[in-house]
Amino acid sequence: MNSVRQSFNRAAPSYDQVANLQTQVANMLVALVKKHLPQSFRGLLLDAGCGTGYCLNALQPTYPNASLLALDFAGDMLRQLPHTFSSQRINADLQALPLPAAVLDVYLSSLAWQWCDNQVAAREAARALKPYGEFFAATLVSGTFKELASTLAAAELSPAQHVLNCALPQTIHQCLENADLDILSAHVESITTWHPDFKSLRRSIRGVGANHLAAGAAAPISRQARSRLIEAYEGLRTETGLPLTYEVLLIHARKCRTPS
Ligand SMILES: C[S@@+](CC[C@H](N)C(=O)[O-])C[C@H]1O[C@@H](n2cnc3c(N)ncnc32)[C@H](O)[C@@H]1O
């Protein structure tokens, strides 16, 4: 977990310049929130794994009376939040929220859960939410970086040692249900980004800190293996460039009034 945090601390200064995919996903999640939360909302909303605060920035003008909490375990990410921003900053792990039970009206998280134990993250979200509190999350699921996984295998490298292993959507649904969060809607968006070469593709992954596996740093790759990998990846080139696919699960859930 430390290496994931260090990776995001390193990515923080340049994060906003390379975070196109994250911005796209955050916009989808923000749209989902705006669809369900009235503009008159004046409760407490947490962004868990807020990064540089993109979602909160996008929500603040619509919900001027809401109280916002910006939480991230990478202190350097939190330091990128605009100074004028009126949210409280919390440097902590979303798997151990430093919040009392039943205080949140809304829990939001965009692209942070894929490095977490989903069951622990779901229990913490549910614990901190009030009865009927709203839950919105976007996280990566299985199939993410499928091109990288298949070309690693073609280059005789182990995908498990180099590619983030994302959960199945059903596994995440189960984690929410186990935590007494009722799923109201859930769907997977497949987003493919295109890159001029392998170097820029790897840079896009590194730039957003996603080069780290949940269990630690990816294994090193020898020069020969890297050549084999690039050759295999070049086989996927189209006139748009080299593809890299993200499978994004978007979920809206609600905390049950009485836990089962
Ligand atoms: C890909 S970034 C997304 C940032 C932001 N939500 C956005 O949409 O731009 C993931 C963020 O989650 C944070 N993160 C990952 N695991 C976390 C954890 N267990 N607790 C708190 N923050 C975490 C990282 O430090 C990073 O800032």
Coordinates of C-alpha atoms and ligand atoms in Angstrom, one line a residue:
M1 CA 0.0 0.0 0.0
N2 CA 2.9 2.3 0.7
S3 CA 4.2 2.0 -2.8
V4 CA 0.8 3.0 -4.2
R5 CA 0.8 6.1 -2.0
Q6 CA 4.4 6.9 -3.0
S7 CA 3.5 6.5 -6.6
F8 CA 0.6 9.0 -6.3
N9 CA 2.8 11.4 -4.3
R10 CA 5.3 11.3 -7.2
A11 CA 2.5 11.7 -9.8
A12 CA 0.9 14.7 -8.0
P13 CA 2.7 17.7 -9.6
S14 CA 2.0 16.5 -13.2
Y15 CA -1.2 14.6 -12.5
D16 CA -3.7 17.2 -13.9
Q17 CA -1.8 17.3 -17.3
V18 CA -2.0 13.6 -17.9
A19 CA -5.3 12.8 -16.2
N20 CA -7.5 12.8 -19.3
L21 CA -9.0 9.4 -18.6
Q22 CA -9.5 10.3 -14.9
T23 CA -11.2 13.5 -15.9
Q24 CA -13.6 11.7 -18.3
V25 CA -14.5 9.2 -15.6
A26 CA -14.9 12.0 -12.9
N27 CA -17.3 13.8 -15.3
M28 CA -19.4 10.7 -15.6
L29 CA -19.6 10.3 -11.8
V30 CA -20.3 14.0 -11.2
A31 CA -23.1 13.7 -13.8
L32 CA -24.5 10.8 -11.9
V33 CA -24.4 12.7 -8.6
K34 CA -26.1 15.7 -10.2
K35 CA -28.8 13.5 -11.5
H36 CA -29.8 12.3 -8.1
L37 CA -28.8 15.0 -5.6
P38 CA -31.0 18.1 -5.6
Q39 CA -29.2 21.5 -5.9
S40 CA -30.6 22.4 -2.4
F41 CA -28.4 19.7 -0.9
R42 CA -26.7 21.1 2.3
G43 CA -25.3 18.0 3.9
L44 CA -21.8 16.5 4.3
L45 CA -20.2 14.9 1.2
L46 CA -16.9 13.0 1.2
D47 CA -14.7 12.5 -1.8
A48 CA -12.6 9.4 -0.9
G49 CA -9.3 9.3 -2.9
C50 CA -10.0 12.9 -4.1
G51 CA -6.6 13.3 -5.8
T52 CA -6.3 17.0 -6.9
G53 CA -9.9 17.6 -6.2
Y54 CA -11.4 17.4 -9.7
C55 CA -14.8 16.0 -8.6
L56 CA -15.2 18.4 -5.7
N57 CA -14.3 21.3 -7.9
A58 CA -17.0 20.2 -10.4
L59 CA -19.6 19.8 -7.7
Q60 CA -19.0 22.9 -5.5
P61 CA -20.8 25.4 -7.8
T62 CA -23.9 23.2 -8.0
Y63 CA -24.0 22.6 -4.2
P64 CA -22.8 25.9 -2.7
N65 CA -24.4 24.9 0.7
A66 CA -22.9 21.5 1.0
S67 CA -20.0 20.7 3.3
L68 CA -17.2 19.0 1.4
L69 CA -14.5 16.7 2.8
A70 CA -11.5 15.9 0.6
L71 CA -9.7 12.7 1.6
D72 CA -6.6 11.2 0.1
F73 CA -3.7 9.2 1.6
A74 CA -1.2 10.9 -0.7
G75 CA -0.5 14.2 1.0
D76 CA 1.1 15.7 -2.2
M77 CA -2.2 15.1 -4.0
L78 CA -4.1 17.0 -1.3
R79 CA -1.6 19.9 -1.6
Q80 CA -2.6 20.3 -5.3
L81 CA -6.1 21.3 -4.2
P82 CA -6.7 25.0 -4.9
H83 CA -6.0 27.2 -1.9
T84 CA -9.4 28.9 -2.3
F85 CA -11.2 25.6 -2.1
S86 CA -13.5 25.5 0.8
S87 CA -13.3 21.8 1.7
Q88 CA -11.8 20.2 4.7
R89 CA -8.7 18.2 3.8
I90 CA -8.1 14.8 5.4
N91 CA -4.8 12.9 4.8
A92 CA -6.0 9.3 5.5
D93 CA -6.7 5.9 4.1
L94 CA -10.2 5.4 2.7
Q95 CA -10.1 1.8 4.2
A96 CA -9.9 3.3 7.7
L97 CA -11.9 6.6 7.6
P98 CA -11.1 8.8 10.5
L99 CA -14.8 9.7 10.8
P100 CA -17.5 8.7 13.3
A101 CA -20.3 6.4 12.3
A102 CA -23.3 7.7 10.4
V103 CA -22.1 11.2 9.7
L104 CA -22.0 11.4 5.9
D105 CA -24.9 12.2 3.6
V106 CA -23.0 11.4 0.5
Y107 CA -19.9 9.2 -0.2
L108 CA -18.2 9.6 -3.5
S109 CA -15.0 8.0 -4.9
S110 CA -13.6 8.1 -8.4
L111 CA -10.9 5.7 -9.5
A112 CA -9.4 5.0 -6.0
W113 CA -11.0 1.7 -5.0
Q114 CA -9.0 -0.4 -7.5
W115 CA -6.0 -0.4 -5.2
C116 CA -8.1 -1.2 -2.1
D117 CA -9.6 -4.2 -0.5
N118 CA -13.2 -3.6 -1.8
Q119 CA -14.9 -5.3 1.1
V120 CA -13.0 -3.1 3.6
A121 CA -13.6 0.1 1.6
A122 CA -17.4 -0.8 1.3
R123 CA -17.7 -1.5 5.0
E124 CA -16.0 1.9 5.8
A125 CA -18.2 3.8 3.4
A126 CA -21.3 2.1 4.9
R127 CA -20.2 2.8 8.5
A128 CA -19.6 6.5 7.8
L129 CA -22.9 7.0 5.9
K130 CA -26.1 7.9 7.6
P131 CA -29.1 5.7 7.0
Y132 CA -30.3 6.3 3.4
G133 CA -27.0 8.1 2.7
E134 CA -26.1 8.1 -1.0
F135 CA -23.0 6.2 -2.4
F136 CA -21.5 7.0 -5.8
A137 CA -18.3 5.3 -7.0
A138 CA -16.3 4.7 -10.2
T139 CA -13.6 2.0 -10.1
L140 CA -11.7 -0.1 -12.6
V141 CA -12.8 -3.7 -13.2
S142 CA -11.5 -6.8 -14.9
G143 CA -10.6 -6.3 -18.6
T144 CA -8.8 -3.0 -17.8
F145 CA -5.4 -2.9 -19.7
K146 CA -6.4 -6.1 -21.5
E147 CA -4.1 -5.1 -24.5
L148 CA -1.2 -4.8 -22.1
A149 CA -2.0 -8.2 -20.5
S150 CA -2.3 -10.0 -23.8
T151 CA 0.9 -8.5 -25.2
L152 CA 2.8 -9.2 -22.0
A153 CA 1.7 -12.9 -22.3
A154 CA 2.8 -12.9 -26.0
A155 CA 6.2 -11.6 -24.9
E156 CA 6.4 -14.4 -22.3
L157 CA 6.0 -12.0 -19.3
S158 CA 3.6 -12.6 -16.5
P159 CA 0.6 -10.2 -16.7
A160 CA 0.0 -10.7 -13.0
Q161 CA 3.5 -9.2 -12.2
H162 CA 2.9 -6.1 -14.4
V163 CA -0.7 -5.3 -14.7
L164 CA -3.1 -4.1 -11.9
N165 CA -5.4 -7.0 -11.2
C166 CA -8.9 -5.5 -11.1
A167 CA -12.0 -7.2 -9.5
L168 CA -15.0 -8.5 -11.4
P169 CA -18.0 -6.2 -11.3
Q170 CA -20.1 -8.9 -9.5
T171 CA -17.4 -9.1 -6.8
I172 CA -17.7 -5.4 -6.1
H173 CA -21.6 -5.6 -6.1
Q174 CA -21.3 -8.4 -3.5
C175 CA -19.0 -6.3 -1.4
L176 CA -21.5 -3.4 -1.4
E177 CA -24.4 -5.8 -0.6
N178 CA -22.4 -7.4 2.2
A179 CA -21.9 -3.9 3.7
D180 CA -25.7 -3.1 3.5
L181 CA -25.4 -0.8 0.6
D182 CA -28.4 -1.3 -1.8
I183 CA -27.3 -1.0 -5.5
L184 CA -29.6 1.3 -7.4
S185 CA -27.7 1.3 -10.7
A186 CA -24.5 -0.2 -11.9
H187 CA -22.9 -0.3 -15.3
V188 CA -19.5 -0.8 -17.0
E189 CA -18.2 1.8 -19.4
S190 CA -15.4 0.7 -21.7
I191 CA -13.0 3.5 -22.5
T192 CA -10.1 3.1 -25.0
T193 CA -7.3 5.7 -25.0
W194 CA -5.0 5.9 -28.0
H195 CA -1.2 6.5 -27.9
P196 CA 1.4 7.3 -30.6
D197 CA 3.9 4.9 -29.2
F198 CA 4.5 2.4 -26.4
K199 CA 6.6 5.0 -24.4
S200 CA 3.8 7.5 -24.2
L201 CA 1.3 4.7 -23.4
R202 CA 3.4 3.6 -20.4
R203 CA 3.9 7.3 -19.4
S204 CA 0.1 7.8 -19.4
I205 CA -0.3 4.8 -17.0
R206 CA 2.7 6.1 -14.8
G207 CA 1.5 9.7 -14.9
V208 CA -1.7 8.8 -13.0
G209 CA 0.1 6.4 -10.6
A210 CA -1.6 3.3 -12.1
N211 CA 1.7 1.6 -12.8
H212 CA 1.6 0.2 -9.3
L213 CA -0.1 -3.1 -8.4
A214 CA -2.1 -3.3 -5.2
A215 CA 0.6 -5.6 -3.8
G216 CA 3.6 -3.4 -4.7
A217 CA 5.7 -2.2 -7.5
A218 CA 5.6 -4.0 -10.9
A219 CA 8.5 -6.4 -11.6
P220 CA 11.3 -4.9 -13.7
I221 CA 11.5 -5.8 -17.4
S222 CA 14.8 -6.7 -19.2
R223 CA 15.8 -4.9 -22.4
Q224 CA 15.1 -8.0 -24.5
A225 CA 11.7 -8.6 -22.9
R226 CA 10.8 -5.0 -23.4
S227 CA 11.7 -5.3 -27.2
R228 CA 9.5 -8.4 -27.4
L229 CA 6.7 -6.5 -25.6
I230 CA 6.9 -3.5 -27.9
E231 CA 6.9 -5.7 -31.0
A232 CA 3.8 -7.5 -29.7
Y233 CA 2.0 -4.2 -28.9
E234 CA 2.9 -2.8 -32.3
G235 CA 0.8 -5.7 -33.7
L236 CA -2.3 -3.9 -32.2
R237 CA -1.6 -0.6 -33.9
T238 CA -4.5 1.0 -35.9
E239 CA -4.4 4.3 -37.7
T240 CA -5.5 5.9 -34.4
G241 CA -2.4 4.6 -32.6
L242 CA -1.9 2.0 -29.9
P243 CA -5.0 1.2 -27.8
L244 CA -5.2 1.0 -24.0
T245 CA -8.6 0.0 -22.6
Y246 CA -10.1 0.9 -19.2
E247 CA -13.2 -0.9 -18.0
V248 CA -14.9 1.5 -15.5
L249 CA -17.7 0.4 -13.2
L250 CA -20.0 3.2 -12.2
I251 CA -22.2 2.5 -9.2
H252 CA -25.0 4.3 -7.4
A253 CA -26.1 2.7 -4.1
R254 CA -27.9 3.7 -0.9
K255 CA -27.2 2.8 2.7
C256 CA -30.0 0.6 4.1
R257 CA -31.9 2.1 7.0
T258 CA -31.4 -0.9 9.2
P259 CA -28.3 -3.1 8.7
S260 CA -29.2 -6.8 8.0
Ligands
LIG1 C1 -6.4 7.8 -10.1 S1 -6.4 9.0 -8.8 C2 -8.1 9.7 -8.9 C3 -8.1 11.0 -8.2 C4 -9.5 11.7 -8.3 N1 -10.5 10.9 -7.6 C5 -9.8 12.0 -9.7 O1 -10.9 11.5 -10.2 O2 -9.1 12.8 -10.3 C6 -6.6 7.9 -7.4 C7 -6.4 8.7 -6.1 O3 -6.8 7.8 -5.0 C8 -5.9 7.9 -4.0 N2 -5.9 6.6 -3.2 C9 -5.7 5.4 -3.7 N3 -5.8 4.5 -2.7 C10 -6.3 5.2 -1.6 C11 -6.6 4.8 -0.3 N4 -6.5 3.6 0.2 N5 -6.9 5.8 0.6 C12 -7.0 7.1 0.2 N6 -6.7 7.5 -1.0 C13 -6.3 6.6 -1.9 C14 -4.5 8.2 -4.6 O4 -3.6 8.8 -3.8 C15 -5.0 9.1 -5.8 O5 -4.9 10.5 -5.4

